PDB file of C-alpha atoms in Angstrom:
ATOM      1  CA  ILE A   1     -10.285  -8.220   7.263  1.00 63.00           C
ATOM      2  CA  SER A   2     -11.500  -8.924   3.296  1.00 63.00           C
ATOM      3  CA  GLU A   3     -13.396  -5.460   4.104  1.00 69.00           C
ATOM      4  CA  PHE A   4     -10.703  -3.160   4.019  1.00 73.00           C
ATOM      5  CA  LYS A   5      -9.537  -3.042   0.055  1.00 67.00           C
ATOM      6  CA  ASP A   6      -7.150   0.652   0.274  1.00 71.00           C
ATOM      7  CA  CYS A   7      -4.779  -0.965   3.382  1.00 75.00           C
ATOM      8  CA  LYS A   8      -1.359  -1.193   2.322  1.00 80.00           C
ATOM      9  CA  MET A   9      -0.003  -4.772   1.520  1.00 84.00           C
ATOM     10  CA  ASP A  10       3.096  -3.974   4.888  1.00 87.00           C
ATOM     11  CA  GLU A  11      -0.795  -2.921   6.841  1.00 87.00           C
ATOM     12  CA  LEU A  12      -2.719  -6.399   5.792  1.00 87.00           C
ATOM     13  CA  GLN A  13      -0.701  -8.718   6.638  1.00 90.00           C
ATOM     14  CA  VAL A  14       0.648  -6.817   9.767  1.00 92.00           C
ATOM     15  CA  ALA A  15      -3.844  -7.430  10.288  1.00 92.00           C
ATOM     16  CA  GLN A  16      -3.211 -10.801   9.153  1.00 92.00           C
ATOM     17  CA  MET A  17      -0.618 -11.768  11.423  1.00 94.00           C
ATOM     18  CA  ALA A  18      -3.011 -10.018  14.102  1.00 94.00           C
ATOM     19  CA  MET A  19      -5.776 -12.223  13.490  1.00 92.00           C
ATOM     20  CA  ASP A  20      -3.819 -14.782  13.199  1.00 94.00           C
ATOM     21  CA  LEU A  21      -3.067 -13.973  17.669  1.00 93.00           C
ATOM     22  CA  LEU A  22      -6.638 -13.511  18.120  1.00 90.00           C
ATOM     23  CA  ASP A  23      -7.919 -17.257  17.373  1.00 91.00           C
ATOM     24  CA  ASP A  24      -5.583 -18.842  19.289  1.00 92.00           C
ATOM     25  CA  GLN A  25      -6.715 -16.164  22.007  1.00 90.00           C
ATOM     26  CA  GLN A  26      -3.782 -14.125  23.285  1.00 91.00           C
ATOM     27  CA  TRP A  27      -5.646 -11.165  24.023  1.00 93.00           C
ATOM     28  CA  GLU A  28      -2.066  -9.414  26.083  1.00 94.00           C
ATOM     29  CA  GLU A  29      -0.069 -10.524  23.078  1.00 95.00           C
ATOM     30  CA  THR A  30      -2.481  -8.714  20.067  1.00 95.00           C
ATOM     31  CA  GLU A  31      -3.465  -5.574  22.579  1.00 96.00           C
ATOM     32  CA  GLU A  32       0.958  -5.066  22.907  1.00 96.00           C
ATOM     33  CA  TYR A  33       1.948  -6.230  18.956  1.00 96.00           C
ATOM     34  CA  LEU A  34      -1.059  -3.636  17.480  1.00 96.00           C
ATOM     35  CA  ILE A  35      -0.060  -0.958  19.310  1.00 96.00           C
ATOM     36  CA  ASP A  36       3.410  -1.558  17.834  1.00 96.00           C
ATOM     37  CA  ALA A  37       1.939  -1.878  14.739  1.00 95.00           C
ATOM     38  CA  THR A  38      -0.034   1.343  15.744  1.00 93.00           C
ATOM     39  CA  GLN A  39       3.201   3.484  15.822  1.00 94.00           C
ATOM     40  CA  ASP A  40       3.857   2.137  12.353  1.00 92.00           C
ATOM     41  CA  PHE A  41       1.518   2.587  10.659  1.00 90.00           C
ATOM     42  CA  PRO A  42      -0.429   5.863  12.009  1.00 88.00           C
ATOM     43  CA  GLN A  43      -3.204   6.421  10.461  1.00 85.00           C
ATOM     44  CA  SER A  44      -4.636   2.262   9.942  1.00 88.00           C
ATOM     45  CA  VAL A  45      -8.042   2.723  10.616  1.00 89.00           C
ATOM     46  CA  ILE A  46      -7.675  -1.721  10.056  1.00 90.00           C
ATOM     47  CA  LEU A  47      -5.419  -2.136  13.299  1.00 93.00           C
ATOM     48  CA  ARG A  48      -7.076   0.571  14.726  1.00 92.00           C
ATOM     49  CA  TYR A  49     -10.846  -1.527  14.309  1.00 91.00           C
ATOM     50  CA  GLN A  50      -8.853  -4.840  15.550  1.00 93.00           C
ATOM     51  CA  LEU A  51      -7.819  -2.509  19.068  1.00 95.00           C
ATOM     52  CA  ILE A  52     -11.279  -1.400  19.345  1.00 95.00           C
ATOM     53  CA  TRP A  53     -12.724  -5.151  19.453  1.00 93.00           C
ATOM     54  CA  LEU A  54     -10.023  -6.456  21.147  1.00 95.00           C
ATOM     55  CA  TYR A  55     -10.858  -3.799  23.816  1.00 96.00           C
ATOM     56  CA  ASN A  56     -14.552  -4.187  23.231  1.00 94.00           C
ATOM     57  CA  SER A  57     -14.137  -7.910  24.349  1.00 92.00           C
ATOM     58  CA  THR A  58     -12.187  -7.285  27.189  1.00 92.00           C
ATOM     59  CA  GLY A  59     -13.898  -5.527  28.706  1.00 92.00           C
ATOM     60  CA  TYR A  60     -11.519  -2.335  28.239  1.00 94.00           C
ATOM     61  CA  GLN A  61     -14.381   0.317  27.493  1.00 92.00           C
ATOM     62  CA  LYS A  62     -11.667   3.380  27.880  1.00 93.00           C
ATOM     63  CA  LYS A  63      -9.491   2.569  25.666  1.00 95.00           C
ATOM     64  CA  ALA A  64     -11.931   1.311  23.067  1.00 95.00           C
ATOM     65  CA  ILE A  65     -13.593   4.701  22.914  1.00 94.00           C
ATOM     66  CA  GLU A  66      -9.340   6.505  22.548  1.00 93.00           C
ATOM     67  CA  ASN A  67      -8.749   4.292  20.415  1.00 92.00           C
ATOM     68  CA  SER A  68     -12.425   5.064  18.614  1.00 92.00           C
ATOM     69  CA  ARG A  69     -11.318   8.490  18.523  1.00 90.00           C
ATOM     70  CA  VAL A  70      -8.827   8.306  16.944  1.00 89.00           C
ATOM     71  CA  ILE A  71     -10.380   7.046  13.609  1.00 88.00           C
ATOM     72  CA  GLU A  72     -13.825   7.838  13.994  1.00 85.00           C
ATOM     73  CA  LYS A  73     -13.264  11.294  12.106  1.00 78.00           C
ATOM     74  CA  ASN A  74     -12.015   9.483   9.186  1.00 77.00           C
ATOM     75  CA  GLU A  75     -14.403   9.796   5.583  1.00 69.00           C
ATOM     76  CA  ASP A  76     -13.560   6.664   4.250  1.00 72.00           C
ATOM     77  CA  LEU A  77     -14.659   4.185   6.743  1.00 82.00           C
ATOM     78  CA  ASN A  78     -16.584   1.678   6.059  1.00 87.00           C
ATOM     79  CA  ASN A  79     -19.926  -0.329   7.773  1.00 89.00           C
ATOM     80  CA  GLN A  80     -17.246  -2.504   9.261  1.00 89.00           C
ATOM     81  CA  VAL A  81     -15.519   0.072  10.679  1.00 91.00           C
ATOM     82  CA  ASN A  82     -19.779   2.472  11.355  1.00 92.00           C
ATOM     83  CA  GLU A  83     -20.891  -0.084  13.325  1.00 94.00           C
ATOM     84  CA  LEU A  84     -17.921  -1.330  15.236  1.00 94.00           C
ATOM     85  CA  LEU A  85     -17.698   2.746  16.560  1.00 95.00           C
ATOM     86  CA  GLY A  86     -22.028   2.819  16.805  1.00 96.00           C
ATOM     87  CA  TRP A  87     -21.625  -0.382  19.337  1.00 96.00           C
ATOM     88  CA  THR A  88     -19.045   1.135  21.025  1.00 95.00           C
ATOM     89  CA  MET A  89     -20.484   4.151  21.900  1.00 96.00           C
ATOM     90  CA  LEU A  90     -23.763   2.123  22.665  1.00 96.00           C
ATOM     91  CA  LYS A  91     -22.086   0.168  24.583  1.00 94.00           C
ATOM     92  CA  ASN A  92     -20.695   3.014  26.851  1.00 94.00           C
ATOM     93  CA  LEU A  93     -23.981   4.484  27.038  1.00 96.00           C
ATOM     94  CA  LYS A  94     -23.140   7.527  24.209  1.00 96.00           C
ATOM     95  CA  PHE A  95     -25.976   7.771  22.549  1.00 98.00           C
ATOM     96  CA  LEU A  96     -25.790  10.857  20.749  1.00 97.00           C
ATOM     97  CA  GLU A  97     -22.482   9.568  19.649  1.00 95.00           C
ATOM     98  CA  ALA A  98     -24.133   6.502  18.873  1.00 97.00           C
ATOM     99  CA  ILE A  99     -26.081   7.924  16.090  1.00 98.00           C
ATOM    100  CA  ARG A 100     -24.252   9.532  14.647  1.00 94.00           C
ATOM    101  CA  PHE A 101     -22.893   6.325  13.395  1.00 95.00           C
ATOM    102  CA  TYR A 102     -26.299   4.895  12.706  1.00 97.00           C
ATOM    103  CA  GLN A 103     -27.015   8.061  11.228  1.00 97.00           C
ATOM    104  CA  VAL A 104     -24.097   7.101   8.235  1.00 94.00           C
ATOM    105  CA  LEU A 105     -24.877   3.647   8.272  1.00 95.00           C
ATOM    106  CA  CYS A 106     -28.415   4.193   7.910  1.00 96.00           C
ATOM    107  CA  LYS A 107     -28.003   6.575   4.461  1.00 95.00           C
ATOM    108  CA  GLY A 108     -26.164   4.368   3.238  1.00 86.00           C
ATOM    109  CA  LYS A 109     -28.109   1.835   0.232  1.00 85.00           C
ATOM    110  CA  ASP A 110     -26.702  -2.055   2.179  1.00 85.00           C
ATOM    111  CA  SER A 111     -28.278  -1.014   5.342  1.00 91.00           C
ATOM    112  CA  ASP A 112     -29.212  -3.292   7.522  1.00 94.00           C
ATOM    113  CA  SER A 113     -32.279  -3.360   9.581  1.00 96.00           C
ATOM    114  CA  VAL A 114     -31.122  -3.545  12.851  1.00 97.00           C
ATOM    115  CA  TRP A 115     -29.010  -0.037  12.420  1.00 97.00           C
ATOM    116  CA  PHE A 116     -32.409   1.719  12.055  1.00 98.00           C
ATOM    117  CA  TYR A 117     -33.772  -0.396  15.298  1.00 98.00           C
ATOM    118  CA  LEU A 118     -30.058   1.209  17.041  1.00 98.00           C
ATOM    119  CA  LEU A 119     -30.476   4.292  15.750  1.00 98.00           C
ATOM    120  CA  GLY A 120     -34.564   4.504  16.895  1.00 98.00           C
ATOM    121  CA  MET A 121     -33.374   2.727  20.275  1.00 97.00           C
ATOM    122  CA  CYS A 122     -30.140   5.666  20.582  1.00 98.00           C
ATOM    123  CA  LEU A 123     -32.629   8.325  19.653  1.00 98.00           C
ATOM    124  CA  PHE A 124     -34.757   7.048  22.057  1.00 98.00           C
ATOM    125  CA  LYS A 125     -32.387   6.569  25.224  1.00 97.00           C
ATOM    126  CA  SER A 126     -31.625  10.550  23.945  1.00 97.00           C
ATOM    127  CA  ASN A 127     -34.852  12.096  24.655  1.00 97.00           C
ATOM    128  CA  LEU A 128     -34.944  12.752  20.921  1.00 97.00           C
ATOM    129  CA  LEU A 129     -38.418  11.392  21.122  1.00 97.00           C
ATOM    130  CA  GLY A 130     -40.451  12.574  17.180  1.00 96.00           C
ATOM    131  CA  GLN A 131     -37.317  11.332  15.766  1.00 97.00           C
ATOM    132  CA  SER A 132     -37.243   8.468  17.739  1.00 97.00           C
ATOM    133  CA  LYS A 133     -40.380   7.352  16.182  1.00 97.00           C
ATOM    134  CA  LYS A 134     -39.847   8.689  12.949  1.00 97.00           C
ATOM    135  CA  VAL A 135     -37.291   6.024  12.795  1.00 98.00           C
ATOM    136  CA  PHE A 136     -39.135   2.497  15.045  1.00 97.00           C
ATOM    137  CA  LYS A 137     -42.741   2.909  12.567  1.00 97.00           C
ATOM    138  CA  HIS A 138     -39.813   2.708   9.627  1.00 97.00           C
ATOM    139  CA  TYR A 139     -38.161  -0.333  11.190  1.00 97.00           C
ATOM    140  CA  LEU A 140     -40.863  -1.878  11.083  1.00 97.00           C
ATOM    141  CA  THR A 141     -42.081  -0.968   7.267  1.00 96.00           C
ATOM    142  CA  LEU A 142     -38.444  -3.803   6.597  1.00 95.00           C
ATOM    143  CA  LYS A 143     -38.791  -7.113   5.315  1.00 92.00           C
ATOM    144  CA  GLU A 144     -37.729  -9.416   7.425  1.00 91.00           C
ATOM    145  CA  LEU A 145     -36.858  -8.307  10.951  1.00 95.00           C
ATOM    146  CA  PRO A 146     -35.811 -10.509  14.272  1.00 94.00           C
ATOM    147  CA  THR A 147     -38.829 -11.142  16.211  1.00 95.00           C
ATOM    148  CA  GLU A 148     -38.221 -10.257  19.657  1.00 96.00           C
ATOM    149  CA  LEU A 149     -36.865  -6.680  17.886  1.00 96.00           C
ATOM    150  CA  LYS A 150     -39.719  -6.435  16.065  1.00 96.00           C
ATOM    151  CA  SER A 151     -41.753  -6.688  19.280  1.00 96.00           C
ATOM    152  CA  ASN A 152     -39.676  -4.510  21.173  1.00 96.00           C
ATOM    153  CA  ALA A 153     -40.259  -1.416  18.111  1.00 97.00           C
ATOM    154  CA  GLN A 154     -43.361  -1.730  19.029  1.00 97.00           C
ATOM    155  CA  SER A 155     -42.947  -1.147  22.590  1.00 96.00           C
ATOM    156  CA  TYR A 156     -40.699   2.182  22.424  1.00 96.00           C
ATOM    157  CA  LEU A 157     -43.738   3.808  19.729  1.00 96.00           C
ATOM    158  CA  THR A 158     -46.530   2.544  22.011  1.00 95.00           C
ATOM    159  CA  GLN A 159     -43.963   4.269  24.799  1.00 94.00           C
ATOM    160  CA  LEU A 160     -43.803   7.151  22.080  1.00 93.00           C
ATOM    161  CA  SER A 161     -48.127   7.038  22.048  1.00 91.00           C
ATOM    162  CA  GLU A 162     -48.198   7.339  25.959  1.00 88.00           C
ATOM    163  CA  GLN A 163     -46.390  10.568  26.122  1.00 79.00           C
TER     164      GLN A 163
END
């Protein structure tokens, strides 16, 4: 919740109540509460974020994507929201859509290395091989990479070199 600085106080209070329900693992109650809350705050990014997170966590992917569509065109999305939207699309094998979110994330000055890896992977899965190769090469120049992801990126580059 702390990442959402532009929210109104009453909207933040509603989001905090939803967090309390989520902490207690009251999934159905949280869903009902958030759906009602989005009626009062239809443009709320934080409430949609919580719904998308809930649906992703409980396996309701179609609902996660529906709620993603509601907020994805909002220009004020922070990295946390873009990351969730990218992950939602990636999880649902919508690689071209995931690429858009990871590109936004990678352009920021506070980019996380894993976003470059995920962008490279989505480009590869979308058969955008030249771009994928560039992203994986850049990824491997970054510092403090997780060993498994570094190995996977090298494996992708090997596959790209063989094509």
